[in-house]
CSV table of N, CA, C and O and ligand atoms in Angstrom, one decimal:
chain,number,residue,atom,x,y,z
Z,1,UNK,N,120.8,74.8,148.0
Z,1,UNK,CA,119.9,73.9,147.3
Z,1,UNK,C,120.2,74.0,145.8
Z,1,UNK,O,120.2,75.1,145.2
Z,2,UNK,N,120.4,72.6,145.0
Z,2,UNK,CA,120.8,72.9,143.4
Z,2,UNK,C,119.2,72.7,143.3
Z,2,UNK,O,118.3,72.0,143.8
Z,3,UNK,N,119.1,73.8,142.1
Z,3,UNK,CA,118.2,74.0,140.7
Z,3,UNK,C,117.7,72.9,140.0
Z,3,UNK,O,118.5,72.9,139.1
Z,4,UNK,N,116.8,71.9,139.7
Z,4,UNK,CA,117.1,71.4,138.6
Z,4,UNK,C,116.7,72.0,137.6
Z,4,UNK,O,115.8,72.8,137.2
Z,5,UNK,N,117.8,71.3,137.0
Z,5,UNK,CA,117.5,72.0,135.2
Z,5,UNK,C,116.8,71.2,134.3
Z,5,UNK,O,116.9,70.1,133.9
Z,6,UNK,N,115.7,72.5,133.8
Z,6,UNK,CA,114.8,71.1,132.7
Z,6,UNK,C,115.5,71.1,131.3
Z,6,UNK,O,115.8,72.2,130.7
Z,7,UNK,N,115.8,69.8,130.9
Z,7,UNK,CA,116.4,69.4,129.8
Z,7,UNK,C,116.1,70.3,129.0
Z,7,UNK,O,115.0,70.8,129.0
Z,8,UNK,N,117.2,70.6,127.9
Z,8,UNK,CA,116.6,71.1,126.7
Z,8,UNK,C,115.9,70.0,125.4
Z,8,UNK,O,116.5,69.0,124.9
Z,9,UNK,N,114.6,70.5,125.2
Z,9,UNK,CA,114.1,70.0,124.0
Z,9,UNK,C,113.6,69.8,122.6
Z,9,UNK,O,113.0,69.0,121.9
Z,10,UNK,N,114.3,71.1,122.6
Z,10,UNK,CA,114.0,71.9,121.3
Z,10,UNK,C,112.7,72.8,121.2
Z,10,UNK,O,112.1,73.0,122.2
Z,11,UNK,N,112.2,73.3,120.0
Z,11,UNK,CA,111.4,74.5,120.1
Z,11,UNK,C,110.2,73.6,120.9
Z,11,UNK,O,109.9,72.4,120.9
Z,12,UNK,N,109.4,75.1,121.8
Z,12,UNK,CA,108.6,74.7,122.4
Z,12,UNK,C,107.2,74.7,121.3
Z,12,UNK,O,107.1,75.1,120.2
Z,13,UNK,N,106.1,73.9,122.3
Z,13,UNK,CA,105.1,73.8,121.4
Z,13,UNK,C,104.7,74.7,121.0
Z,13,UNK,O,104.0,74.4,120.0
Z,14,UNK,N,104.6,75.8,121.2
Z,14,UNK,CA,103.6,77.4,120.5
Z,14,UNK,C,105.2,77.6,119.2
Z,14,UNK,O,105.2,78.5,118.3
Z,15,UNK,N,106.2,76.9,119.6
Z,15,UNK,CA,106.9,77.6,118.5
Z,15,UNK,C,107.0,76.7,117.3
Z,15,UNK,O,107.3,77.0,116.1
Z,16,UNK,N,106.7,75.4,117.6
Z,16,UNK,CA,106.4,74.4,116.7
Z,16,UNK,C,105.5,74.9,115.9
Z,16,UNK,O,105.7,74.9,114.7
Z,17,UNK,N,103.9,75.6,116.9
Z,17,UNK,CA,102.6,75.6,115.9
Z,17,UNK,C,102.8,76.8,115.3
Z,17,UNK,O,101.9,77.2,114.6
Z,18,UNK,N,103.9,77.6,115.3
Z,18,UNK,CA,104.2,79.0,114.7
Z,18,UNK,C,104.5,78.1,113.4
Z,18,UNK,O,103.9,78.4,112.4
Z,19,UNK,N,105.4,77.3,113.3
Z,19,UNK,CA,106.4,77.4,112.4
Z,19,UNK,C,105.2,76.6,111.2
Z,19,UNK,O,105.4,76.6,109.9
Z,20,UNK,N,104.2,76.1,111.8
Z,20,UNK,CA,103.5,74.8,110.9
Z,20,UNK,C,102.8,76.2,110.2
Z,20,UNK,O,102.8,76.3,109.0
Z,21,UNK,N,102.2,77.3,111.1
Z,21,UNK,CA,101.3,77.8,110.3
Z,21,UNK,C,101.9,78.5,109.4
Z,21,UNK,O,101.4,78.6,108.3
Z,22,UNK,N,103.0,79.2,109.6
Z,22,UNK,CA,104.3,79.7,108.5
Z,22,UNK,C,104.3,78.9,107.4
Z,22,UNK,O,104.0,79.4,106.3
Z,23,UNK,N,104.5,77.7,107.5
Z,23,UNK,CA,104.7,77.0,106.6
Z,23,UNK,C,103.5,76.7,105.7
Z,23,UNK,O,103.8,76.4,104.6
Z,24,UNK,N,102.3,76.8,106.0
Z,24,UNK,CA,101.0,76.4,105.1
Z,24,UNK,C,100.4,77.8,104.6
Z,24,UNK,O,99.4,77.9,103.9
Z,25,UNK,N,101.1,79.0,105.2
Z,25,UNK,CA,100.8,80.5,104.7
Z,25,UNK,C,102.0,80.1,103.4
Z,25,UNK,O,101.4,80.0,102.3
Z,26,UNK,N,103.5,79.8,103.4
Z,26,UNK,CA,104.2,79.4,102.3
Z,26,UNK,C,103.8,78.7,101.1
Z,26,UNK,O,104.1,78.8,100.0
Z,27,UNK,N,102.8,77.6,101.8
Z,27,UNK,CA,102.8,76.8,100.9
Z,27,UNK,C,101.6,77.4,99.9
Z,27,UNK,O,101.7,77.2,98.7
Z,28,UNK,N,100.7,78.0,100.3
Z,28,UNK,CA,99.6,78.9,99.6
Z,28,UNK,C,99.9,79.7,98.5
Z,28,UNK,O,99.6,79.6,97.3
Z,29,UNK,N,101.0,80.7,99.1
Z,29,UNK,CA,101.5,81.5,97.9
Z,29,UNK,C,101.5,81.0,96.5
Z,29,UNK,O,101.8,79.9,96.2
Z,30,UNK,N,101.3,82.1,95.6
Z,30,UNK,CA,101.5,81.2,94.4
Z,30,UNK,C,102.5,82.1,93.5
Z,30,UNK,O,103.3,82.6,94.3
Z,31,UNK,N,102.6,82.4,92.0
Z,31,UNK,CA,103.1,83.2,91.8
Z,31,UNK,C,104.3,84.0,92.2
Z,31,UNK,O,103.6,84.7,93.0
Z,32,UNK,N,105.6,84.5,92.3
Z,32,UNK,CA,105.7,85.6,93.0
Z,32,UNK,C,106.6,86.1,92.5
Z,32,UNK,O,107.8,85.6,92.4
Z,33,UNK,N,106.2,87.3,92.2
Z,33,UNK,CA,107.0,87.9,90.9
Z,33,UNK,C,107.9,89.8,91.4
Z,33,UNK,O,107.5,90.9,91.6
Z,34,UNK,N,109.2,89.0,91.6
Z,34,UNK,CA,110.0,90.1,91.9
Z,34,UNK,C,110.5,91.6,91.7
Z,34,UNK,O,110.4,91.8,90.5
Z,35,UNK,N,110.8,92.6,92.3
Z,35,UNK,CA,110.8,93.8,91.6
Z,35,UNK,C,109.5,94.7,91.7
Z,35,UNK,O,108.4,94.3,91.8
Z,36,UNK,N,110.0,96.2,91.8
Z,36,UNK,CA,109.0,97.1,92.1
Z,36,UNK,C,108.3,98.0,91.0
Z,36,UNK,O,109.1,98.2,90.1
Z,37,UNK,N,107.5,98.5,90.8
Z,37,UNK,CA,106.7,99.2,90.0
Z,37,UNK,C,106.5,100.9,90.4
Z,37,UNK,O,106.2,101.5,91.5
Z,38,UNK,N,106.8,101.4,89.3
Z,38,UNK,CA,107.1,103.2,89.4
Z,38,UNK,C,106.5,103.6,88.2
Z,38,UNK,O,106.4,102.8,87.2
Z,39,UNK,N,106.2,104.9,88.2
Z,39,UNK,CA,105.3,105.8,87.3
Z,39,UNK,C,106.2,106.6,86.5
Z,39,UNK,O,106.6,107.7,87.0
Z,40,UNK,N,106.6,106.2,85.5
Z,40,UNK,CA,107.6,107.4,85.0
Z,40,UNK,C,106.9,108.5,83.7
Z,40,UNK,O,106.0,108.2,82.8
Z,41,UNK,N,107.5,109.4,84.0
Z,41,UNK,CA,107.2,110.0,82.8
Z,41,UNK,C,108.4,110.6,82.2
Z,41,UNK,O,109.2,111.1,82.9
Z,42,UNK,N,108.6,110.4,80.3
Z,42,UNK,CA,109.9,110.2,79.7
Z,42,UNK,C,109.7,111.1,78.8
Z,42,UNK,O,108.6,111.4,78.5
Z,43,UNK,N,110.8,111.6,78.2
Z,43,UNK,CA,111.0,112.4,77.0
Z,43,UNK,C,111.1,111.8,75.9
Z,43,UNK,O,111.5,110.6,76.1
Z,44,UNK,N,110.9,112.0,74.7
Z,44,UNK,CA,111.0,110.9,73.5
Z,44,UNK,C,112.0,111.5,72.8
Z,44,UNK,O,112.8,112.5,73.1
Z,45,UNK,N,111.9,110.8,71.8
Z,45,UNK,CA,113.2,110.9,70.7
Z,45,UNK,C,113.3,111.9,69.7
Z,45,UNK,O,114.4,112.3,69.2
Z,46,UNK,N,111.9,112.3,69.5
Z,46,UNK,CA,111.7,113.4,68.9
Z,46,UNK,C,112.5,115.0,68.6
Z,46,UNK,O,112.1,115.8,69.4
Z,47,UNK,N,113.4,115.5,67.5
Z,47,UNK,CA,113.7,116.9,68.3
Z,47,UNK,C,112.6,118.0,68.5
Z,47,UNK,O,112.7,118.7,69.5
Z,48,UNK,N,111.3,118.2,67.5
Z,48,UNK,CA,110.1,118.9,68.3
Z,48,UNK,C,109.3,118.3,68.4
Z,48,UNK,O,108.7,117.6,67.6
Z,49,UNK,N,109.2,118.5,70.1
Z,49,UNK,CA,108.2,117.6,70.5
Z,49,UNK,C,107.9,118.7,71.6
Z,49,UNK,O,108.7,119.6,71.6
Z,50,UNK,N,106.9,118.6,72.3
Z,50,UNK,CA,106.1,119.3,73.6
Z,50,UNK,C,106.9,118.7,75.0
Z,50,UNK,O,106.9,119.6,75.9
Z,51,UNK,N,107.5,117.6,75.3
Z,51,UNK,CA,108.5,117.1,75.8
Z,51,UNK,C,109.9,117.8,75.9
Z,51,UNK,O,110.8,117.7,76.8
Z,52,UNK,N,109.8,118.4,75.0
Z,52,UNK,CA,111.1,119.6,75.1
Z,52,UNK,C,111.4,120.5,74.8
Z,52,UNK,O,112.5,121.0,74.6
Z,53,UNK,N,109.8,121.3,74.7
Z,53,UNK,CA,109.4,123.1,75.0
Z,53,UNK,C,110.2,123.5,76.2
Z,53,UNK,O,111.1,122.7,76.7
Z,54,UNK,N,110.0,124.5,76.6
Z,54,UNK,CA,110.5,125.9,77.6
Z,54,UNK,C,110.1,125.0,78.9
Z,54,UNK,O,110.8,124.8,79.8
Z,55,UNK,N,108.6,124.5,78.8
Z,55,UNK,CA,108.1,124.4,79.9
Z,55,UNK,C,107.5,122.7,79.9
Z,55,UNK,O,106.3,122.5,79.9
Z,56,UNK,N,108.4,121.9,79.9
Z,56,UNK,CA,108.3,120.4,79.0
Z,56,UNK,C,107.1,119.7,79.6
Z,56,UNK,O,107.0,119.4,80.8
Z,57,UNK,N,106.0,119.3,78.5
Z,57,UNK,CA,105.0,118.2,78.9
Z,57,UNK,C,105.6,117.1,78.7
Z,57,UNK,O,106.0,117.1,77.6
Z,58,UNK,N,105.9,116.0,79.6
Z,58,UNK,CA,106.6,114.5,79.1
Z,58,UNK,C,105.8,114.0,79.1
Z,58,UNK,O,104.9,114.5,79.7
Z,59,UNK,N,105.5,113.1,78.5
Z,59,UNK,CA,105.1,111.7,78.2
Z,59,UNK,C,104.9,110.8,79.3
Z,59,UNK,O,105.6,110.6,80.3
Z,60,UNK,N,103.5,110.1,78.9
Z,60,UNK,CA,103.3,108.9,80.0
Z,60,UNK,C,102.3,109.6,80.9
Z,60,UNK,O,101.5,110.5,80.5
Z,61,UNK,N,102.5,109.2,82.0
Z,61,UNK,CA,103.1,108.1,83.3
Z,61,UNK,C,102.9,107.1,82.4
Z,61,UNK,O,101.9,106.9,81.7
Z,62,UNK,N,104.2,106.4,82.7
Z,62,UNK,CA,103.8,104.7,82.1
Z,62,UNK,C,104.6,104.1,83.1
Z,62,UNK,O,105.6,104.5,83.8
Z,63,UNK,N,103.8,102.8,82.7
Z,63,UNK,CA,104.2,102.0,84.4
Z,63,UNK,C,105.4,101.2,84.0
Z,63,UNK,O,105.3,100.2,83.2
Z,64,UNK,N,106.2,101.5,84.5
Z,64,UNK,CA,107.7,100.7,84.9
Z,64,UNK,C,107.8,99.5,85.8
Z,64,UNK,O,108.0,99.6,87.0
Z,65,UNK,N,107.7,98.4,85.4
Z,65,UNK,CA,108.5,97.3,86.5
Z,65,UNK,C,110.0,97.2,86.0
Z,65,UNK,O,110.4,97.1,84.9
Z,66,UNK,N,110.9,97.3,87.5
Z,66,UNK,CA,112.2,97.2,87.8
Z,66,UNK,C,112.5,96.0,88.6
Z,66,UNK,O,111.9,95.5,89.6
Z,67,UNK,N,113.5,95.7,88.2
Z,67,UNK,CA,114.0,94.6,89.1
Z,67,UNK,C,115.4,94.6,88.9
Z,67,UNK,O,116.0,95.5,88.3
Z,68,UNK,N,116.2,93.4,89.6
Z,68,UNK,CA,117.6,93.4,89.7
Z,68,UNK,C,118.0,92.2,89.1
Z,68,UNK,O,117.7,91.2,89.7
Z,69,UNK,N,118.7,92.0,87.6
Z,69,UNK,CA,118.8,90.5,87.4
Z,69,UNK,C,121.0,90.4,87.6
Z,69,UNK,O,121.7,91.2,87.1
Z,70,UNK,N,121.4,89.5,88.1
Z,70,UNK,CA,122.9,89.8,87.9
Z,70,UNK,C,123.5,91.1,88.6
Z,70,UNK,O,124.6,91.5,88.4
Z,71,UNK,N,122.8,91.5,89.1
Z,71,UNK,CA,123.3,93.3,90.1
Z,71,UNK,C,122.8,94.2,88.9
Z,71,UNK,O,123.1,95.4,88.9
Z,72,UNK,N,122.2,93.7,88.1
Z,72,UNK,CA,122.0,95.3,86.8
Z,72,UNK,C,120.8,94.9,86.9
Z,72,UNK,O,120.2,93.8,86.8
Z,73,UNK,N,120.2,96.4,87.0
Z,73,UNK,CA,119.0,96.9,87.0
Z,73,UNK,C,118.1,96.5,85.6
Z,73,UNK,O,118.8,96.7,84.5
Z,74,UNK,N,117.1,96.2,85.4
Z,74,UNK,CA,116.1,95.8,84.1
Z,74,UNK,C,114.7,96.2,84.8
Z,74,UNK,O,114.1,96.2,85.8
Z,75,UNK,N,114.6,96.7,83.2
Z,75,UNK,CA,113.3,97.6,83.4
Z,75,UNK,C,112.4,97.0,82.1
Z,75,UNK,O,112.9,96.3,81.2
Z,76,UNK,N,111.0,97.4,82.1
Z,76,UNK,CA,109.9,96.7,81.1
Z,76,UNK,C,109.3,97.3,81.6
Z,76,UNK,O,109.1,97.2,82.8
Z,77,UNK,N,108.3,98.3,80.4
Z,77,UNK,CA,107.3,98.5,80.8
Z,77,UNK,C,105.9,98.3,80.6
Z,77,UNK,O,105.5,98.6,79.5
Z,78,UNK,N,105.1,97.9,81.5
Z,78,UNK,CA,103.5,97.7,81.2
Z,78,UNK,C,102.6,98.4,81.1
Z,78,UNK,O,102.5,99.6,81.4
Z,79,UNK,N,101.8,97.6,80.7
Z,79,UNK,CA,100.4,98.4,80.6
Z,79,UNK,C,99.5,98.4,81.3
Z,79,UNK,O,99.8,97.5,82.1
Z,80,UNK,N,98.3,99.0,81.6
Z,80,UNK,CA,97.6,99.1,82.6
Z,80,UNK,C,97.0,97.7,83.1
Z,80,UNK,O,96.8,97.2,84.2
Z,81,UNK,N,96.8,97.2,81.5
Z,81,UNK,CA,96.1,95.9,82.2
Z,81,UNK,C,97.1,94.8,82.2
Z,81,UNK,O,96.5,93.7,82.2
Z,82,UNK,N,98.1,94.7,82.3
Z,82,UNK,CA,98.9,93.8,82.7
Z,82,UNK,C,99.8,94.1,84.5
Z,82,UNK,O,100.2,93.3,85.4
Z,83,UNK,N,99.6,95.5,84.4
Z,83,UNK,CA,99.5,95.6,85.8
Z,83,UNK,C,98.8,95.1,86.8
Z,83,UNK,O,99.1,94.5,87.8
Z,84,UNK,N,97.2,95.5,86.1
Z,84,UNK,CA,96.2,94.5,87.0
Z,84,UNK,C,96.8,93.2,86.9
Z,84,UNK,O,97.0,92.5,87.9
Z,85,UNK,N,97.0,92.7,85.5
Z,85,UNK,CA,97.2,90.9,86.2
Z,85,UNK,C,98.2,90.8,86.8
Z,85,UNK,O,98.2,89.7,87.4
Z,86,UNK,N,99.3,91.6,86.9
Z,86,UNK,CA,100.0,90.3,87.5
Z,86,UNK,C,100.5,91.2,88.8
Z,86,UNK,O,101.6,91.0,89.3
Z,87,UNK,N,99.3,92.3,89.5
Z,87,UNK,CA,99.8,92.9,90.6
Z,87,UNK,C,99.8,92.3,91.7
Z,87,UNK,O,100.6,92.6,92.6
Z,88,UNK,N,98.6,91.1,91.8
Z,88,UNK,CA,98.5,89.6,92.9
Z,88,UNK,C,99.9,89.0,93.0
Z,88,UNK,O,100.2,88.5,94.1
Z,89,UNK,N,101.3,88.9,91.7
Z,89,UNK,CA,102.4,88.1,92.1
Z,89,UNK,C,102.9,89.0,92.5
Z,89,UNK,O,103.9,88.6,93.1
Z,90,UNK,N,103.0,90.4,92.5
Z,90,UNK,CA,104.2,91.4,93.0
Z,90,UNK,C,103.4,91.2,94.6
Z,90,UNK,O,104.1,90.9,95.5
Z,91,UNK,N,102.1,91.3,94.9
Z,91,UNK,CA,101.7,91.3,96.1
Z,91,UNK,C,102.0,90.0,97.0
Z,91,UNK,O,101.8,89.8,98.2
Z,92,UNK,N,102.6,89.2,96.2
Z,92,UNK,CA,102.7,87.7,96.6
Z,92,UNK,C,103.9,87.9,97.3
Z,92,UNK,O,104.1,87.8,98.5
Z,93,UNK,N,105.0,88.4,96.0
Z,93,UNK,CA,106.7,88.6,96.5
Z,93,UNK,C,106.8,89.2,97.7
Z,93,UNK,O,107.8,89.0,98.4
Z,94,UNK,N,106.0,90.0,98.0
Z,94,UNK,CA,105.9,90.9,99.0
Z,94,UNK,C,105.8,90.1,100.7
Z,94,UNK,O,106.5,90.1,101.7
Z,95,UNK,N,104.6,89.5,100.2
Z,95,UNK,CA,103.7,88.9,101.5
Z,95,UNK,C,105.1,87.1,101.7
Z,95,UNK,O,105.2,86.5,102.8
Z,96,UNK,N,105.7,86.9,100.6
Z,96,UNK,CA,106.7,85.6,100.4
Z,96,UNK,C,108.1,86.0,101.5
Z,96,UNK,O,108.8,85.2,102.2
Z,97,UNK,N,108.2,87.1,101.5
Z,97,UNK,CA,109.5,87.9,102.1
Z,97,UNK,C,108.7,88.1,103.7
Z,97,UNK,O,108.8,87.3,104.6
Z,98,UNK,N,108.0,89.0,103.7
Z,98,UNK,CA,107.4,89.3,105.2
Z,98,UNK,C,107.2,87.3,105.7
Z,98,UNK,O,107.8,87.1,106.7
Z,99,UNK,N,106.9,86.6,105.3
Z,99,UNK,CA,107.0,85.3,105.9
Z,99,UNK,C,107.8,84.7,105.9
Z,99,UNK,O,107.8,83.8,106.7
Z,100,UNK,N,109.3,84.7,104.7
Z,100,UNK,CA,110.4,84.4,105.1
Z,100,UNK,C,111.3,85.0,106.6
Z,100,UNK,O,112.0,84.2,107.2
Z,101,UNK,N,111.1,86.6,106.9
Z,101,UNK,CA,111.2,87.3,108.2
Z,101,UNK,C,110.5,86.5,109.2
Z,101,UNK,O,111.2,85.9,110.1
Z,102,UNK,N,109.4,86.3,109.2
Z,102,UNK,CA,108.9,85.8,110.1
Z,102,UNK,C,109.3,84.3,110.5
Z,102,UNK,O,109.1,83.9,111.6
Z,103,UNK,N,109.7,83.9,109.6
Z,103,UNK,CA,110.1,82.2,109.7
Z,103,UNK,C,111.7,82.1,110.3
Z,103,UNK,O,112.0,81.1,110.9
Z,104,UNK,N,112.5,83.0,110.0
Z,104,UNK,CA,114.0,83.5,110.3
Z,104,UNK,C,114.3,83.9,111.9
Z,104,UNK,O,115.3,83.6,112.5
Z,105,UNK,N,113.0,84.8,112.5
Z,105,UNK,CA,113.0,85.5,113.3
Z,105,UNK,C,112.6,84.2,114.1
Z,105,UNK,O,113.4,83.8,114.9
Z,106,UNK,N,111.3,83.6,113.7
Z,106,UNK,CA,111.1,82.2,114.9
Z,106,UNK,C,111.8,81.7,115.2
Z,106,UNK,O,111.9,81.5,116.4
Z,107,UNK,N,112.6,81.3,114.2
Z,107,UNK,CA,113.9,80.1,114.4
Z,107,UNK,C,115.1,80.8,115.3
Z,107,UNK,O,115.6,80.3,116.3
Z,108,UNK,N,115.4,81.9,114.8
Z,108,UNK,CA,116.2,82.5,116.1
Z,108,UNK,C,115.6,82.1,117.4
Z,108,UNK,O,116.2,81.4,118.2
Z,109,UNK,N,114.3,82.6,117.6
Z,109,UNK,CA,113.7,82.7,119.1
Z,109,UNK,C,113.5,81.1,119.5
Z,109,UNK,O,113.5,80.7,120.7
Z,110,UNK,N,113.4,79.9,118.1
Z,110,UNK,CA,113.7,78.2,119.1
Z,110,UNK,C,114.9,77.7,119.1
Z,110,UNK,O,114.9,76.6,119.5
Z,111,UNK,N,116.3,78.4,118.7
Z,111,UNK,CA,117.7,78.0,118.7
Z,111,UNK,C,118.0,78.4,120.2
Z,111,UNK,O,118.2,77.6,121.1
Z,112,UNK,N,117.8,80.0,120.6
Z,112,UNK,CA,117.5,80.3,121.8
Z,112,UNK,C,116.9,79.3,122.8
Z,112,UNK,O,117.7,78.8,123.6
Z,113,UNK,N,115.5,78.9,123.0
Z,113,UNK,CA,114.6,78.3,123.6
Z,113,UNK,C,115.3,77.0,123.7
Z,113,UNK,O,115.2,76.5,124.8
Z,114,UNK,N,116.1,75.9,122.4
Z,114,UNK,CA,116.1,74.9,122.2
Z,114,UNK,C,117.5,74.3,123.1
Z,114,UNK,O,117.9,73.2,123.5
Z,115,UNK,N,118.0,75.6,123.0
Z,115,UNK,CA,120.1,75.5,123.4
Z,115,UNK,C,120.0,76.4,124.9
Z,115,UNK,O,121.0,76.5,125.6
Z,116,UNK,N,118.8,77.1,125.4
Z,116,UNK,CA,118.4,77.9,126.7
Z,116,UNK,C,119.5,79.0,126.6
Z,116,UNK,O,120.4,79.1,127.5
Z,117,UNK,N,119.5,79.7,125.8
Z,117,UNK,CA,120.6,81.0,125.7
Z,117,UNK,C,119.3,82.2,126.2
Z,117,UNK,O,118.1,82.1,126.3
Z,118,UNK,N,120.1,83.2,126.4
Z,118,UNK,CA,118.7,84.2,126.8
Z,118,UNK,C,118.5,85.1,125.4
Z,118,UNK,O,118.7,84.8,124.2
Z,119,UNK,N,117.9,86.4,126.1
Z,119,UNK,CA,117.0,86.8,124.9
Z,119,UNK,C,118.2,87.6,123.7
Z,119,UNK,O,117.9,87.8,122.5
Z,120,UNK,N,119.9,88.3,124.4
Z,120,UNK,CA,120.1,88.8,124.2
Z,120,UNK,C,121.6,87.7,123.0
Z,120,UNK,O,122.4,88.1,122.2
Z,121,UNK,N,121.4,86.5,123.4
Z,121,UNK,CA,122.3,85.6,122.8
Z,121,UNK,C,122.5,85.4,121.5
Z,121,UNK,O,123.3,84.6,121.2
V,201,ZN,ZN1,108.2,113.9,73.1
């Protein structure tokens, strides 16, 4: 007895309503401001300074945002209250990536679904 085979029709409906709600979680984001944030503490320029006793107190913590512009690293540092503002776009860049994964990862699973390849294809 032949099989029939059901046509292929591209992503199914739950992967359709995946992709809409992806897309209106994208469209929300606002802001999103690249690069991670680190606590450094630095030695200064000073030659006596307490920074470069026996038993060296450094300087700071002061807050470092880093990023990558051109493959070279760039650094700037803030202040406490510019951290608070603008720590909603570093949390944005963040939450922008985890839903680009998510939107990459769908689409694999309806090229699969859409062309009937299995899970391992
Ligand atoms: Zn110093």
């Amino acid at each position: 007895m032949e099989t029939t085979r059901q046509p292929m029709t591209g992503p199914s409906p739950q992967q359709r309503r995946a992709q809409q709600r992806l897309a209106r979680q994208l469209a929300d984001i606002g802001f999103a401001l690249p690069g991670t944030i680190s606590l450094r503490q630095m030695r200064c320029g000073k030659r006596r300074c307490r920074c470069k006793a026996d038993t060296p107190q450094l300087h700071g913590p002061y807050i470092q945002w880093t990023r990558t512009v051109d493959g070279k690293t760039v650094t700037k540092l803030l202040t406490p209250e510019q951290l608070e503002r603008y720590q909603p776009w570093l949390d944005n860049a963040r939450k922008l990536r985890d839903l680009v994964s998510q939107l990459e990862a769908l689409s694999i699973d309806a090229i699969r679904h859409a062309e009937g390849w299995g899970e391992k294809s």
